[in-house]
Short mmCIF file of C-alpha atoms in Angstrom, two decimals:
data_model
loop_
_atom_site.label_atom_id
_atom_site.label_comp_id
_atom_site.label_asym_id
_atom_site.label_seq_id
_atom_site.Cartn_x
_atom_site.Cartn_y
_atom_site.Cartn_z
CA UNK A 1 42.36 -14.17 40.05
CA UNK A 2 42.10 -17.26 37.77
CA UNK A 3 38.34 -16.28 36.99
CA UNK A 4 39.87 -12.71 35.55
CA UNK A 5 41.67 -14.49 33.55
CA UNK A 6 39.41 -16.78 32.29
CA UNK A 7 37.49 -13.44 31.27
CA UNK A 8 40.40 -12.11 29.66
CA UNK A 9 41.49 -14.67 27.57
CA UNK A 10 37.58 -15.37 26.25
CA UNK A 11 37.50 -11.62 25.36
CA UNK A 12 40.96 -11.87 23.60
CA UNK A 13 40.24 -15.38 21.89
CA UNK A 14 36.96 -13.64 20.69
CA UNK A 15 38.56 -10.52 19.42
CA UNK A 16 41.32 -12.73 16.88
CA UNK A 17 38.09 -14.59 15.97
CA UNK A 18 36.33 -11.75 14.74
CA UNK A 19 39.25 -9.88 13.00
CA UNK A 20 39.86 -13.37 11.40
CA UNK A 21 36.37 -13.66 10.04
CA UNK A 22 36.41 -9.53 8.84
CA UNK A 23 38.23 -10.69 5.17
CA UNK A 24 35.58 -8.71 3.50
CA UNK A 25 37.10 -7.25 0.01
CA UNK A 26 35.12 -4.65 -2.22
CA UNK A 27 36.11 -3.43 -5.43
CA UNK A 28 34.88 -0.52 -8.02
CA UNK A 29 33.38 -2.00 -10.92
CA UNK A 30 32.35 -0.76 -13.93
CA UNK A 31 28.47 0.44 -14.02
CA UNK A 32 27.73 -1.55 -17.29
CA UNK A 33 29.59 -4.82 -16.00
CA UNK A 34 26.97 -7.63 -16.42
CA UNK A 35 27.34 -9.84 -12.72
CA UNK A 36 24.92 -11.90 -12.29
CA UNK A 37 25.04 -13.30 -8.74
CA UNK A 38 21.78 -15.29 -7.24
CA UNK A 39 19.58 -14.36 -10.50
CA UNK A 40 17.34 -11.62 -9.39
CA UNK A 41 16.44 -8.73 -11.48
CA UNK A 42 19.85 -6.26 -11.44
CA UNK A 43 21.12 -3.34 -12.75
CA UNK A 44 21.82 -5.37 -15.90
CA UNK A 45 17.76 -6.05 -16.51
CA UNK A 46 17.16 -2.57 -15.31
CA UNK A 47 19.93 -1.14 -17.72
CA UNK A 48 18.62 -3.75 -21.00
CA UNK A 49 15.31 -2.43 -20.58
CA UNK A 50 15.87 1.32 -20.57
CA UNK A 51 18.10 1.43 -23.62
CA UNK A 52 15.21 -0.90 -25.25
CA UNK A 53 12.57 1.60 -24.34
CA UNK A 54 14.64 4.37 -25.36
CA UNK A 55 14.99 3.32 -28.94
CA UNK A 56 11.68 2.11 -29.02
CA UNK A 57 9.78 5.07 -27.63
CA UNK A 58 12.12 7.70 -29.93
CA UNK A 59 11.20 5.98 -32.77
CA UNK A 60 7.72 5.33 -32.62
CA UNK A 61 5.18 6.86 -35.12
CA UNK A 62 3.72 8.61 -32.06
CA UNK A 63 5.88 11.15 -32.02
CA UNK A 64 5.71 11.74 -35.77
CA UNK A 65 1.99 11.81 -35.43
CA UNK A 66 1.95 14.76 -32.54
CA UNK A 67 4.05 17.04 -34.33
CA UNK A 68 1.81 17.10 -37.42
CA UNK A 69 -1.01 17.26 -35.52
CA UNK A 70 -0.16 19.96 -33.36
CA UNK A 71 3.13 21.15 -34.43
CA UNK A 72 4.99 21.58 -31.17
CA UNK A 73 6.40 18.70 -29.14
CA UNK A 74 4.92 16.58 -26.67
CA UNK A 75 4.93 17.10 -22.88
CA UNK A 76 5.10 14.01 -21.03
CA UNK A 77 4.06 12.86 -17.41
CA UNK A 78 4.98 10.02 -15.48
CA UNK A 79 2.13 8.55 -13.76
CA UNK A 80 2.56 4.66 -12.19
CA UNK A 81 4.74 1.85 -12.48
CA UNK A 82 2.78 -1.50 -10.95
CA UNK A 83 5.02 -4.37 -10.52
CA UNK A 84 3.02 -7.40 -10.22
CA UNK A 85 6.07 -9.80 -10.21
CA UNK A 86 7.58 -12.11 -7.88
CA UNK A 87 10.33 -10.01 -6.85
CA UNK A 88 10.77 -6.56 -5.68
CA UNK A 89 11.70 -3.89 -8.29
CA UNK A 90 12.30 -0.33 -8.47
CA UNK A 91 11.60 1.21 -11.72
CA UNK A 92 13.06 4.29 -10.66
CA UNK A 93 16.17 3.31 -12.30
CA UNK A 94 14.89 2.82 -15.97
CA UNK A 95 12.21 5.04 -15.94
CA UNK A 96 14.91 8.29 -14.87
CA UNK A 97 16.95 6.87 -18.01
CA UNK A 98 14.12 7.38 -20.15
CA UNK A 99 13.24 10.67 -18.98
CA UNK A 100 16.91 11.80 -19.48
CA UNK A 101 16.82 10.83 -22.90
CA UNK A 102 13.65 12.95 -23.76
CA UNK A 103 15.36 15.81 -21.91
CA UNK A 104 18.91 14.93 -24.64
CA UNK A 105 16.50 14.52 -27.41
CA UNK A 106 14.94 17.81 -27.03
CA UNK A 107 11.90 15.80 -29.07
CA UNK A 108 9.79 14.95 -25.90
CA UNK A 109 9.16 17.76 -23.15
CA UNK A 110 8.56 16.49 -19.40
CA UNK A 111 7.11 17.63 -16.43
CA UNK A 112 7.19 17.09 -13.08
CA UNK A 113 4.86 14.75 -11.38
CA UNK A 114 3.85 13.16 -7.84
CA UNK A 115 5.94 14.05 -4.43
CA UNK A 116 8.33 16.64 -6.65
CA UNK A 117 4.99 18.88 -8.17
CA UNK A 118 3.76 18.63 -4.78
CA UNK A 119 7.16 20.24 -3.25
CA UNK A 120 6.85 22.44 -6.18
CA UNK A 121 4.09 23.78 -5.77
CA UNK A 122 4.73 24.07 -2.06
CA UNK A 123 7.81 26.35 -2.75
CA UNK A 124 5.25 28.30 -4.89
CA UNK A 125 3.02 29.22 -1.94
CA UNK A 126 5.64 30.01 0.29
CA UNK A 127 7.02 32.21 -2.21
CA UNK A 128 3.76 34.49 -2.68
CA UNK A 129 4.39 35.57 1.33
CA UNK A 130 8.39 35.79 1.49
CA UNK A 131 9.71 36.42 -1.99
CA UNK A 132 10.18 39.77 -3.94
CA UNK A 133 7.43 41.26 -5.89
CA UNK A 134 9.53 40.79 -8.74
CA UNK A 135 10.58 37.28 -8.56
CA UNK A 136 7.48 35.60 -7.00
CA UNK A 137 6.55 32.96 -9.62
CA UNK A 138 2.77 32.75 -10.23
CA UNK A 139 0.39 29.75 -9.77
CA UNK A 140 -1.32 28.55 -12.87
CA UNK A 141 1.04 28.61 -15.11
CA UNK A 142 2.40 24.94 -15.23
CA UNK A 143 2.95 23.25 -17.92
CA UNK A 144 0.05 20.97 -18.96
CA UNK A 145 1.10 17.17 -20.39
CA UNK A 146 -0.60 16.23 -23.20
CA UNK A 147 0.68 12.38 -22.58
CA UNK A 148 0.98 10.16 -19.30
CA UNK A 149 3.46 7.36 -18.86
CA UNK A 150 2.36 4.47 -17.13
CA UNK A 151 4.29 0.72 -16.64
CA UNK A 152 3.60 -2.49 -15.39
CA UNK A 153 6.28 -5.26 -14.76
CA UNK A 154 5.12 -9.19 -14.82
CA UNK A 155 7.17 -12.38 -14.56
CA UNK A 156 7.27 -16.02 -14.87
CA UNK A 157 8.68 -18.51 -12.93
CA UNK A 158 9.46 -22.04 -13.54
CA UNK A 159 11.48 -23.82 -10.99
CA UNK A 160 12.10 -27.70 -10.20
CA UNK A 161 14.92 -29.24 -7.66
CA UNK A 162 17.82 -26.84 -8.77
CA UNK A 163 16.89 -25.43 -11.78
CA UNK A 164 14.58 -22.32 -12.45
CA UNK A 165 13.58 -19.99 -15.39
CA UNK A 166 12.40 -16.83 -14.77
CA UNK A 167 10.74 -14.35 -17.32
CA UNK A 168 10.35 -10.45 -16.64
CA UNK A 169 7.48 -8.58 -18.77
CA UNK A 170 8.32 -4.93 -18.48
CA UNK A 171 5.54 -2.87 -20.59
CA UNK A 172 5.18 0.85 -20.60
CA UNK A 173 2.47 2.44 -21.98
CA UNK A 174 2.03 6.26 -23.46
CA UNK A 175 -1.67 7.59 -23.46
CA UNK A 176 -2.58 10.94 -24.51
CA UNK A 177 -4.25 12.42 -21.16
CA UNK A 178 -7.20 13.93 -23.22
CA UNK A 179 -8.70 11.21 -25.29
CA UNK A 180 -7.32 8.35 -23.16
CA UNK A 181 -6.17 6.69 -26.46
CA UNK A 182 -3.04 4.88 -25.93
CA UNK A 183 -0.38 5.98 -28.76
CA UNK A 184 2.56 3.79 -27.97
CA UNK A 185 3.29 0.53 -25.68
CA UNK A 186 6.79 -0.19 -25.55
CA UNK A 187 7.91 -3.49 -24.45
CA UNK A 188 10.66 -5.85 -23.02
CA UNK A 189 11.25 -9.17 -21.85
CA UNK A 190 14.25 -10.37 -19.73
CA UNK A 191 14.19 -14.31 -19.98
CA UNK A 192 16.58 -16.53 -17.22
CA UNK A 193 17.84 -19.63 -17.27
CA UNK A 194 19.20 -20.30 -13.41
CA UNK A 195 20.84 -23.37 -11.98
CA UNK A 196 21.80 -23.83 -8.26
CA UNK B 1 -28.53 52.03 -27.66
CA UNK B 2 -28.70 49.57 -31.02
CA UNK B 3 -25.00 49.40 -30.80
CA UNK B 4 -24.88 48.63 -27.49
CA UNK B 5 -27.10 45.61 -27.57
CA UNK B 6 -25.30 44.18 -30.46
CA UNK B 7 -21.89 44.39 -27.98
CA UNK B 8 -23.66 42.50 -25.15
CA UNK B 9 -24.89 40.09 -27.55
CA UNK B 10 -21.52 39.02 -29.38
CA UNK B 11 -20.17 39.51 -25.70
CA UNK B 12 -22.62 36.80 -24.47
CA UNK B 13 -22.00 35.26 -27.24
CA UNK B 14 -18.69 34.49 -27.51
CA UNK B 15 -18.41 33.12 -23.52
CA UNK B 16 -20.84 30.24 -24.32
CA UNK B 17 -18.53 29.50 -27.54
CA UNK B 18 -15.47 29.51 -25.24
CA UNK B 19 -17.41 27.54 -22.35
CA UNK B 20 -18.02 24.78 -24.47
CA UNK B 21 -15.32 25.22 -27.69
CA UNK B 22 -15.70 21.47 -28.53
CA UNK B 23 -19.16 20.68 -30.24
CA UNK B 24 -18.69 16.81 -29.39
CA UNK B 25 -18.24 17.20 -25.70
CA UNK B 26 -20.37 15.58 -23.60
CA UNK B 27 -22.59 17.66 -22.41
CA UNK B 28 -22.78 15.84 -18.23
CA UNK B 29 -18.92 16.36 -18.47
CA UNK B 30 -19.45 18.49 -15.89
CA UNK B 31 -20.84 15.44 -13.58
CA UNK B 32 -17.91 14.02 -14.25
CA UNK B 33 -15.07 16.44 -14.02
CA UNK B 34 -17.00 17.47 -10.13
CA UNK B 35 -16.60 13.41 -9.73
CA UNK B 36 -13.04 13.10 -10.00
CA UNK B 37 -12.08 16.82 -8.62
CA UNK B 38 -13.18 15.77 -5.36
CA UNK B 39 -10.85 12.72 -4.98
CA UNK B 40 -7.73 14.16 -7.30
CA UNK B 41 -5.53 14.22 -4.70
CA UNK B 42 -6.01 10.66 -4.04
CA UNK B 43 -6.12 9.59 -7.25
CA UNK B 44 -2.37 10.84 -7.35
CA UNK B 45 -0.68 9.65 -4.46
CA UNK B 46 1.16 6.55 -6.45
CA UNK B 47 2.77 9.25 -9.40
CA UNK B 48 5.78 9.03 -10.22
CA UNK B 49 6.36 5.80 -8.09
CA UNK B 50 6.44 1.73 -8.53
CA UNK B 51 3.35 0.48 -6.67
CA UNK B 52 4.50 -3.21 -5.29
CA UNK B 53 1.85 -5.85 -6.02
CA UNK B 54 4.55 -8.43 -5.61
CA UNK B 55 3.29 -12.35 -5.39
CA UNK B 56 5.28 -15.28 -3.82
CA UNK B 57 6.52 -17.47 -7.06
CA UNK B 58 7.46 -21.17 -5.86
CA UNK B 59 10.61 -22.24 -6.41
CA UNK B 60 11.55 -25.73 -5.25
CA UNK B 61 14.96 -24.99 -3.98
CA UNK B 62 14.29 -22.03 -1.76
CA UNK B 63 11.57 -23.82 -0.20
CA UNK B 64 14.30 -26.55 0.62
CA UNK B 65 16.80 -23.86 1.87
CA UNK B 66 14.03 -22.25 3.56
CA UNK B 67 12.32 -25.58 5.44
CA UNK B 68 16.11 -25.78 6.68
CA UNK B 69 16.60 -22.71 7.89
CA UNK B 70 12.76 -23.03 9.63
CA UNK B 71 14.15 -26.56 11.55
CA UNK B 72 17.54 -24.92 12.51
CA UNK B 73 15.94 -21.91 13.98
CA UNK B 74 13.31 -24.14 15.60
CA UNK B 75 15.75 -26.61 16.97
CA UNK B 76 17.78 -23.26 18.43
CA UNK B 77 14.45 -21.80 19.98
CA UNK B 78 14.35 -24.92 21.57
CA UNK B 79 17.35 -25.42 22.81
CA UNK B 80 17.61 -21.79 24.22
CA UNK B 81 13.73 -22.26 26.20
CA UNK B 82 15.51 -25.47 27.92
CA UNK B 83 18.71 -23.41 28.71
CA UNK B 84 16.12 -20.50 30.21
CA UNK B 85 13.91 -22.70 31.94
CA UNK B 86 15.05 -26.36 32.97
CA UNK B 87 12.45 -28.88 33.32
CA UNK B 88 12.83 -30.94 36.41
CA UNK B 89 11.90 -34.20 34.10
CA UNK B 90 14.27 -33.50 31.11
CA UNK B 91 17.56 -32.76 32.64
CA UNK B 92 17.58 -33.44 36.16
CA UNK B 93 20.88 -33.29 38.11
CA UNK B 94 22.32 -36.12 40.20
CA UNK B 95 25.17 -34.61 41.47
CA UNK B 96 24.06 -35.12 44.69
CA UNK B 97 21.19 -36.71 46.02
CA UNK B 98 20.63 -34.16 49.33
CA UNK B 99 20.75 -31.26 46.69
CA UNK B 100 18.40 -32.97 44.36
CA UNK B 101 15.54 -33.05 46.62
CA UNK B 102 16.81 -30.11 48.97
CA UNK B 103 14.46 -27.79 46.74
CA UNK B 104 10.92 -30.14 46.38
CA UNK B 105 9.00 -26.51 45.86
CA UNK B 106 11.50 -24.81 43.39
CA UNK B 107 10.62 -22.27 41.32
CA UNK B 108 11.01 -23.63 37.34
CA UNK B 109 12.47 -20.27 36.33
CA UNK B 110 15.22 -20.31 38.70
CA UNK B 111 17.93 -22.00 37.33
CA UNK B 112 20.91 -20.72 39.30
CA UNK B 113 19.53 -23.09 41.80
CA UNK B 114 21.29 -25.81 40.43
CA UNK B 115 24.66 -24.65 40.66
#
């Protein structure tokens, strides 16, 4: 009898102790809020460096220089981001900010690339055995990019005792897929000064 | 039959034109394009992704938080082996000496023994 209730009033001590410690609190903030909490790259870095690469990739000679040549505009791919820095990024998050803005300028076409072309084109095969006559879409005739976006991300890091500077190198390059020449590097650098 | 030569002629004509449309191509592009048709697919697999090539950057502090963390979770591992296993040298029991040396051949992992 006394052991039960030894039980029960462990379980019941444990149960106030872990609703006591639940005071956890979360709150909507706004998207563009800068909070920077332990120093790591954040959707602040990510956000600086897409609007950056958006102004600098829109108004860039390069673009300029297709439509004269060619007189049409420029269908882009995106091909890989390495990130050779100390942390772990995804580039995801800039590099879908980009492509919206080539889809708002209407200046820059894009096509689809990696796992997506692959479902794609998948879709397209199964369609030539179940779909109508009439709506079966045909292979071959994908759009062809004339340029290839590619990115690296590097970074710095300085740290003594408690305090730590950390620089982020985030460079994407545009190279036209037939000649290989590179017509436009964009660039930014995120530079921290962190102190425990 | 004059006419008809002329035909093939142009015909034949204009497909090596087409073939090779660029006078400054190289002409082993071939080698090249069978090169990299074979191994396309592979060559592709990272699109449209981040490829991590991260590297571990020192940083003074985090190695101190970290070395901590490393000597708490040691001093727990060891802590918990004692509590799993009892040594008869490190804790022994003198509760009672008839009990102590009832059990000369214990087995080490059998701890309820001692209760």
């Amino acid at each position: 009898m006394k052991f039960k209730f030894t039980i029960l009033l462990a379980v019941a001590s444990l149960s106030i102790f872990t609703i006591s410690c639940s005071n956890r609190k979360v709150t909507r903030i706004d998207a563009n809020e800068q909070i920077d909490i332990n120093g790591s790259w954040n959707s602040t870095d990510s956000r600086l460096t897409a609007e950056d690469l958006i102004k600098q990739i829109s108004n860039d000679v390069w673009l300029t220089n297709h439509l004269q040549a060619k007189n049409k505009k420029p269908v882009v791919i995106v091909g890989m981001v390495n990130n050779k820095s100390h942390e772990h990024i995804e580039t995801e998050t800039f590099m879908k900010d980009l492509e919206r803005s080539f889809l708002a300028s209407q200046k820059i076409g894009l096509v689809q690339s990696g796992k997506k072309r692959e479902e794609l084109r998948g879709e397209k095969a199964d369609q030539q055995t179940n779909s109508s006559v009439s709506t079966m879409k045909k292979f071959g005739l994908e759009n062809g990019a004339d340029y290839i976006l590619q990115g690296s991300i590097n970074s710095v890091v300085d740290a003594y005792k408690r305090q730590k500077t950390v620089t982020y190198q985030v460079n994407i390059e545009l190279t036209n897929i037939e000649t290989n020449e590179v017509v436009w590097i964009g660039e930014k650098k995120i530079a921290k000064y962190i102190k425990n | 039959m004059k006419s008809l030569l002329l035909l093939t002629f142009l015909l034949f004509s204009s497909l090596i034109i087409n073939a090779q449309d660029n006078p400054d191509q190289n002409p082993n592009y071939q080698k090249s394009m069978d090169y990299y048709m074979k191994q396309k697919d592979e060559l592709q697999k990272t699109m449209n992704t981040t490829v991590q090539n991260t590297y571990k950057a020192f940083d003074w502090y985090q190695n101190k938080l970290d070395k901590k963390q490393q000597r708490k979770d040691y001093r727990q591992q060891v802590r918990l082996t004692r509590a799993s296993a009892p040594s008869f040298y490190y804790y022994p029991h003198y509760t009672s000496y008839n009990r102590y040396h009832r059990n000369w051949n214990y087995n080490y992992n059998d701890w309820l023994f001692w209760f």
